[in-house]
Tab-separated table of C-alpha atoms in Angstrom:
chain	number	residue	atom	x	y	z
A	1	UNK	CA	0.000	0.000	0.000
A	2	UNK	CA	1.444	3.310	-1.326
A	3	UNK	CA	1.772	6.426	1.017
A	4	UNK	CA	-1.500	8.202	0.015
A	5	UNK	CA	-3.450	4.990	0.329
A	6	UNK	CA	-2.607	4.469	3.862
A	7	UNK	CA	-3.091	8.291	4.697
A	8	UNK	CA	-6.392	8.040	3.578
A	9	UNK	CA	-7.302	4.844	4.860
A	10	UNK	CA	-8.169	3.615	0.863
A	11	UNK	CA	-10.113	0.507	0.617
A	12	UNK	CA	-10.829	-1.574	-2.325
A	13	UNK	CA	-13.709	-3.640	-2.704
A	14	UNK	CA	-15.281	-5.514	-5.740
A	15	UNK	CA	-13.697	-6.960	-8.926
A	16	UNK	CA	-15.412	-4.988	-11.664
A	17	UNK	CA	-14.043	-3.693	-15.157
A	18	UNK	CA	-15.556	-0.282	-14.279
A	19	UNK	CA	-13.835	1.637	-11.010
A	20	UNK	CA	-16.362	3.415	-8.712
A	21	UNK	CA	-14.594	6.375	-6.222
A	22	UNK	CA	-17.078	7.096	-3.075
A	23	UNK	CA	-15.833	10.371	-1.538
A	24	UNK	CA	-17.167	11.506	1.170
A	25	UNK	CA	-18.790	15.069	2.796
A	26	UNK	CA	-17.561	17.079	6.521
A	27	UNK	CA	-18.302	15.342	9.932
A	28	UNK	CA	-18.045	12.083	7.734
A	29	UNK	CA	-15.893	9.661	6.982
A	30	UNK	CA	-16.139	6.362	4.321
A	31	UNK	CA	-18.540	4.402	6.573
A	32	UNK	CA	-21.473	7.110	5.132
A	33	UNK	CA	-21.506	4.705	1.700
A	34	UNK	CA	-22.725	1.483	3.816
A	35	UNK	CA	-25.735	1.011	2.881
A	36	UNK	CA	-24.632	1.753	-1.118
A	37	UNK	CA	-21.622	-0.633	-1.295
A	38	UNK	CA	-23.757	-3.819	-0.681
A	39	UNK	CA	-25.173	-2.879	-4.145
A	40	UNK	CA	-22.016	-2.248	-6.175
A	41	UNK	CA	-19.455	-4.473	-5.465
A	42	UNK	CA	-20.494	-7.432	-7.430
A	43	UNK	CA	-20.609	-5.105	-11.102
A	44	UNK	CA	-17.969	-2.456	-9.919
A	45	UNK	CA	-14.367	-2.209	-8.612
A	46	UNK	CA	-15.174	0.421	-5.362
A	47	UNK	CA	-12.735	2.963	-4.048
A	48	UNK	CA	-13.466	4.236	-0.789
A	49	UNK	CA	-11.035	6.974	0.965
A	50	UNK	CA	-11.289	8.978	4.081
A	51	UNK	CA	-10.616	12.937	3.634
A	52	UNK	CA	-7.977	14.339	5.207
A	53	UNK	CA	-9.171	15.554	8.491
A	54	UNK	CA	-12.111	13.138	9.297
A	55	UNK	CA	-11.463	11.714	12.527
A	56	UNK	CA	-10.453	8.211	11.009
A	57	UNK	CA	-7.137	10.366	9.757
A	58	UNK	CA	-3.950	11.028	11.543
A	59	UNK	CA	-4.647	14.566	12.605
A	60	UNK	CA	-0.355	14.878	12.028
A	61	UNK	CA	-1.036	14.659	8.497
A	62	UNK	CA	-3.598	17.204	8.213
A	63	UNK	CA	-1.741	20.316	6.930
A	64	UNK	CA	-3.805	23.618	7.770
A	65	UNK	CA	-2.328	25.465	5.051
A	66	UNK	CA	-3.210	22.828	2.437
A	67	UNK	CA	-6.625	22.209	3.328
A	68	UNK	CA	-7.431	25.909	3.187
A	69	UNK	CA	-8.829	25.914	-0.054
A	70	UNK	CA	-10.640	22.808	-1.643
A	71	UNK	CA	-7.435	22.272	-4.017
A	72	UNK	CA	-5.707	20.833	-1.505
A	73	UNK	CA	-8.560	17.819	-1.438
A	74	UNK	CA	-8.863	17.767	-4.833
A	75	UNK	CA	-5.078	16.660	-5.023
A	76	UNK	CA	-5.335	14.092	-2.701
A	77	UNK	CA	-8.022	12.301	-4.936
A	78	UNK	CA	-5.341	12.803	-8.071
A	79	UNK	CA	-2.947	11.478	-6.057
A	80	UNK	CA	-4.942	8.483	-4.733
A	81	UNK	CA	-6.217	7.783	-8.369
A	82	UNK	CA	-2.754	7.751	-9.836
A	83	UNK	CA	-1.424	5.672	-7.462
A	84	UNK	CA	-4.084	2.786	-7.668
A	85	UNK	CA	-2.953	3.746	-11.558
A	86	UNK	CA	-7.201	4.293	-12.118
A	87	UNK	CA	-7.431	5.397	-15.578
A	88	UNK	CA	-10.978	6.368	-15.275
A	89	UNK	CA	-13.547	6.300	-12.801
A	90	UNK	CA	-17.194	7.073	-11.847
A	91	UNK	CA	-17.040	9.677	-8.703
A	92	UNK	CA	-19.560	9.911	-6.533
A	93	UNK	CA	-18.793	13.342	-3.960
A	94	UNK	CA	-21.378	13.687	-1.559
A	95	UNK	CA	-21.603	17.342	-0.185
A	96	UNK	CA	-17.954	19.183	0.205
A	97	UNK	CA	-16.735	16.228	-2.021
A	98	UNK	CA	-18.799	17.101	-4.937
A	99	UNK	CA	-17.237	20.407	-5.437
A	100	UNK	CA	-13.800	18.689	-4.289
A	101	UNK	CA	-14.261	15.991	-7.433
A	102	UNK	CA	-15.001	18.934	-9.911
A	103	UNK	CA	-12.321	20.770	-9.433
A	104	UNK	CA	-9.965	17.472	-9.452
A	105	UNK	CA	-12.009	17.003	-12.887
A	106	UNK	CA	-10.873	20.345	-14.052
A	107	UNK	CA	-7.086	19.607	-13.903
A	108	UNK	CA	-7.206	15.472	-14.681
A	109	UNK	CA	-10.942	15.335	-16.991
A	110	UNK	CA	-8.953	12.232	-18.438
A	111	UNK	CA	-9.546	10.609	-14.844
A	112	UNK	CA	-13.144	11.104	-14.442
A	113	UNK	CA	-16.058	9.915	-16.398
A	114	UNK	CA	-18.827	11.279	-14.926
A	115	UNK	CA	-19.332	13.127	-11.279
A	116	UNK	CA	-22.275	12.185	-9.453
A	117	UNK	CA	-23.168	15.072	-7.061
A	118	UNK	CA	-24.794	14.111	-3.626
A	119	UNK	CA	-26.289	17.749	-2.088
A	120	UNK	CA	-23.393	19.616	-3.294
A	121	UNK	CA	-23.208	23.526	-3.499
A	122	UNK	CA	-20.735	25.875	-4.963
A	123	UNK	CA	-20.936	28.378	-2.287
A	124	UNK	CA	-23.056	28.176	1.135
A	125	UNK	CA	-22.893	32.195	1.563
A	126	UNK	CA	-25.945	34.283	-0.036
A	127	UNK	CA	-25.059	36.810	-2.609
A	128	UNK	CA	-26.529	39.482	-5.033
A	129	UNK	CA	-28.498	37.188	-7.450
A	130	UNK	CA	-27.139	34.167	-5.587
A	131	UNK	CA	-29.628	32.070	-2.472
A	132	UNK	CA	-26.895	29.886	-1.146
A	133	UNK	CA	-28.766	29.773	2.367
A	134	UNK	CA	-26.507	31.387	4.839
A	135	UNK	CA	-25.677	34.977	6.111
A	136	UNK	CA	-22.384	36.136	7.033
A	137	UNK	CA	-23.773	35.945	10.479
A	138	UNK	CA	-25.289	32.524	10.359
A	139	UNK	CA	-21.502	31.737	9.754
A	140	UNK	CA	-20.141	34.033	12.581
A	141	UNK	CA	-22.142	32.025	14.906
A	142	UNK	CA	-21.351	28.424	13.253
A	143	UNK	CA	-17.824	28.808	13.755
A	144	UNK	CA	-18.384	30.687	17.163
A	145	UNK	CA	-20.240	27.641	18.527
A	146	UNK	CA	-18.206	25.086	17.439
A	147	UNK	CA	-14.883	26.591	18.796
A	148	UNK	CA	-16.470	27.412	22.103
A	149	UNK	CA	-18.071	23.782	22.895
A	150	UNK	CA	-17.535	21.020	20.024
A	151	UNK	CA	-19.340	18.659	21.748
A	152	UNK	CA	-22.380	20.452	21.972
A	153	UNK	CA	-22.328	21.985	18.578
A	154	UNK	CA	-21.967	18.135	17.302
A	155	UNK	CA	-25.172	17.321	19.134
A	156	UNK	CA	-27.083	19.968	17.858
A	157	UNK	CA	-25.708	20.181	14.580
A	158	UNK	CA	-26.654	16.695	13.866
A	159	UNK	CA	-30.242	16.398	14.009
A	160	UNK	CA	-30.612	19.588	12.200
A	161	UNK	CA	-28.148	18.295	8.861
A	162	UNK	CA	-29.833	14.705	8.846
A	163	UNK	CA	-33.331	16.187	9.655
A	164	UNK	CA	-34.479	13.721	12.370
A	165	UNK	CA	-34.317	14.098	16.112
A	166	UNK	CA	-31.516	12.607	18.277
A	167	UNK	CA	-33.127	9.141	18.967
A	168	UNK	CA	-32.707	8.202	14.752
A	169	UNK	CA	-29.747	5.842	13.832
A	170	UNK	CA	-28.507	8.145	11.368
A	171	UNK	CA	-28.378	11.119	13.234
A	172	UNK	CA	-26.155	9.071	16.451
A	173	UNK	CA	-24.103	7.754	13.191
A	174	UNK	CA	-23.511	11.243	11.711
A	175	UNK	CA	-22.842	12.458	16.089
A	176	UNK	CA	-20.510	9.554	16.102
A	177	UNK	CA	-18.201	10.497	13.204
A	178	UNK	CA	-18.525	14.106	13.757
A	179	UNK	CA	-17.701	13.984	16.856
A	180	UNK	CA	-14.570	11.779	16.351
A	181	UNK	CA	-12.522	15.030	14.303
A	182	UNK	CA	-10.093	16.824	16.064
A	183	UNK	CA	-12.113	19.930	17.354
A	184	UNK	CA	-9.382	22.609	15.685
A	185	UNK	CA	-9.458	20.595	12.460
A	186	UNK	CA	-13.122	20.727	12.124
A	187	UNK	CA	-13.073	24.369	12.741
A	188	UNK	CA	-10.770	24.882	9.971
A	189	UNK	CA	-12.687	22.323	7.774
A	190	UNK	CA	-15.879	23.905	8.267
A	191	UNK	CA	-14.504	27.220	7.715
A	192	UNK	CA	-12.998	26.188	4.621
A	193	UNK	CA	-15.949	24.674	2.986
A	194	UNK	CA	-18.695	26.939	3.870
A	195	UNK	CA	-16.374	30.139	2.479
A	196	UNK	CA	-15.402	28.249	-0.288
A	197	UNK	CA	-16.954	30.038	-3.587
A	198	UNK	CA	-16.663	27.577	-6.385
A	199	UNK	CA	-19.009	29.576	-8.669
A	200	UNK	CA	-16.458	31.069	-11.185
A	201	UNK	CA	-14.943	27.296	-12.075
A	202	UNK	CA	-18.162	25.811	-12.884
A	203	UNK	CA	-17.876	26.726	-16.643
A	204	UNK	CA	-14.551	24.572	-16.355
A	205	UNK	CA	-16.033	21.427	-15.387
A	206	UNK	CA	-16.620	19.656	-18.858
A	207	UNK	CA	-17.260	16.266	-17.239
A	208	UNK	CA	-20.626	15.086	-17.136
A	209	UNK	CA	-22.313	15.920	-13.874
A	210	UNK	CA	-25.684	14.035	-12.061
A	211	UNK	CA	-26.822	16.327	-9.486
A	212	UNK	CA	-29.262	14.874	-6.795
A	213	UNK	CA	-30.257	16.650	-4.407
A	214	UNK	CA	-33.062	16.305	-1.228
A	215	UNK	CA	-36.048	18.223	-1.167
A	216	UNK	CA	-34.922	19.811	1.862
A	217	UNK	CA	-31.858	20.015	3.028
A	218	UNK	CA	-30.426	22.621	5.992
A	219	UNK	CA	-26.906	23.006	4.281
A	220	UNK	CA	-27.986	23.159	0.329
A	221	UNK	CA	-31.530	25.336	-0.548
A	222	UNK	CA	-33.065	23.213	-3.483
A	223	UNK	CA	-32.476	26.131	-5.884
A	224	UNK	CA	-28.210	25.648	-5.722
A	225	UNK	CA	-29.168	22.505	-8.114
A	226	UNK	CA	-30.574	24.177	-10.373
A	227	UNK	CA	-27.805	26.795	-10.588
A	228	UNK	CA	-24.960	24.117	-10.887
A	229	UNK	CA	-26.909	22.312	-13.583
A	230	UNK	CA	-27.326	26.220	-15.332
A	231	UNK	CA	-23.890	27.216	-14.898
A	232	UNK	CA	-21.274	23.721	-15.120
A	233	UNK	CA	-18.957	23.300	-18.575
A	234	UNK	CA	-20.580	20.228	-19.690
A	235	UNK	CA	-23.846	18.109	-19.965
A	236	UNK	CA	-25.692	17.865	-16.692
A	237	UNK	CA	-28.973	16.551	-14.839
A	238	UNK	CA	-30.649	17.274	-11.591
A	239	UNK	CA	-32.704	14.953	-9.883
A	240	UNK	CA	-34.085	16.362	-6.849
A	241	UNK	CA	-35.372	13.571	-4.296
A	242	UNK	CA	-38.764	13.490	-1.957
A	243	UNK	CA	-36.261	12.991	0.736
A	244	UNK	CA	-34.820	15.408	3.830
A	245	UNK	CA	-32.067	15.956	5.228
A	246	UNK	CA	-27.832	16.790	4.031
A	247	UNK	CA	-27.014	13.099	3.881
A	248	UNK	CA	-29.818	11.375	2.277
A	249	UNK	CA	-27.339	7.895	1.223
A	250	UNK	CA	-27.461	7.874	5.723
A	251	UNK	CA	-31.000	8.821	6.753
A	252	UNK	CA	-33.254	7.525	3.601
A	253	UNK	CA	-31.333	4.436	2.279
A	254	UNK	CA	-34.421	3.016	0.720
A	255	UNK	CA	-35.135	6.165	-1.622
A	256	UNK	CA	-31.481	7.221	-2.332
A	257	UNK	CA	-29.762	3.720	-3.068
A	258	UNK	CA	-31.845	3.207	-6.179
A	259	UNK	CA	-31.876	6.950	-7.145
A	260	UNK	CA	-27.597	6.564	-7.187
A	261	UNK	CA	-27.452	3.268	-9.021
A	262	UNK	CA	-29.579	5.021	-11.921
A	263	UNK	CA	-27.202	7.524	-11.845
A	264	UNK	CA	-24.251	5.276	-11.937
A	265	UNK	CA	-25.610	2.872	-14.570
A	266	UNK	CA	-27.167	5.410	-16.672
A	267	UNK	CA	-25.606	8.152	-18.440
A	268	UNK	CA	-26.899	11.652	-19.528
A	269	UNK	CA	-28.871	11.102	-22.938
A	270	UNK	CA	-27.498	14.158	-24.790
């Protein structure tokens, strides 16, 4: 196992022709895909990876200055394709990891052949013609409440991304894993993600992109779909699901599954 495969804790899984890359979103790590892998492994080679900073990583490793921006990320997943010597792959970002893939597309489009976005947004911060969903304030007090009590930010926090109350599965999984990061490194993470503004490379991305999205969804207003399928480089769809909640694949398993392996299978009839 190469360097950047044991950073990132890379697992492969399945024996197919076709290679399948599961990235994952903030406050996550790779166990988010379980109820998805069961379905893929038998037709599809699967690539799962931890981001740098989820609190499966060495927290040594994570490099503040690197992880400032979302380039930093989408390295890694150039570097972890080229040394599992992938020539292609399907990439499924949920969230952060969306936007992380696209801009890895941008730089390597040989490497990707289609992006399948899971509640992804290009920037979380409203704007002049732009509803991303948050104030400047809303972010203030985000970062505010994480760095003055993690713990209690992760148990609130939880319940309001998954949109269930604290009693769910899904919502103690999603506690669990959030939980687990380094408090400083989530601060940055979180930081870095929801002042990320992605907008201006979206012309750039020429890979074909399947954005699904929840109906409602704390993090991601439904409308940011239909501006990434409006404003990315190449052929796109949105799909946007009955379902609630930031990490549908988690909470609503029985909708989302079969929603994703359309997506995978099928490709954008242009």
């Amino acid at each position: 196992m190469g360097v950047v495969e044991e950073a990132h804790n890379v697992k492969i899984l399945g024996s197919g022709h076709r290679t399948i890359v599961l990235a994952h979103g903030f406050g996550t790590d790779q166990s988010v895909w379980k109820h998805l892998v069961p379905h893929l492994v038998e037709d599809y080679k699967v690539v799962l990876y931890d981001n740098m900073g989820a609190g499966t990583t060495n927290p040594e490793y994570f490099d503040f200055e690197r992880y400032a921006t979302l380039e930093g990320y989408a390295y890694d997943v150039i570097g972890i394709l080229e040394e599992l010597r992938v020539s292609s792959c399907i990439f499924v970002g949920h969230s952060v990891s969306a936007m992380i893939g696209a801009v890895a597309s941008i730089t390597r489009p040989d490497l990707f052949s289609k992006i399948v976005m899971i509640s992804a947004s290009p920037r979380y911060l409203n704007d002049v013609d732009y509803f991303g969903g948050f104030e400047r304030e809303d972010l203030d007090q985000l970062f505010e409440a994480i760095q003055s009590n993690f713990k209690a930010w992760c148990s609130g926090f939880a319940p309001l991304a998954i949109g269930g109350d604290m009693d769910s599965v899904s919502v103690q999984e999603f506690s669990r894993t959030l939980f687990n990061m380094r408090p400083d490194i989530a601060l940055s993470v979180a930081q870095t993600i929801f002042q990320s503004d992605m907008r201006e490379l979206l012309c750039h991305v020429l890979v074909p992109c399947h954005i699904i999205q929840s109906m409602k969804d704390l993090a991601v207003p439904v409308v940011v779909s239909e501006y990434l399928h409006q404003n990315l480089g190449g052929e796109s769809i949105v799909e946007v699901m009955s379902t609630e909640g930031h990490l549908p694949q988690l909470s609503s398993p029985d909708v989302v599954v079969p929603v994703l392996l359309r997506h995978i299978r099928c490709d954008i009839a242009v």
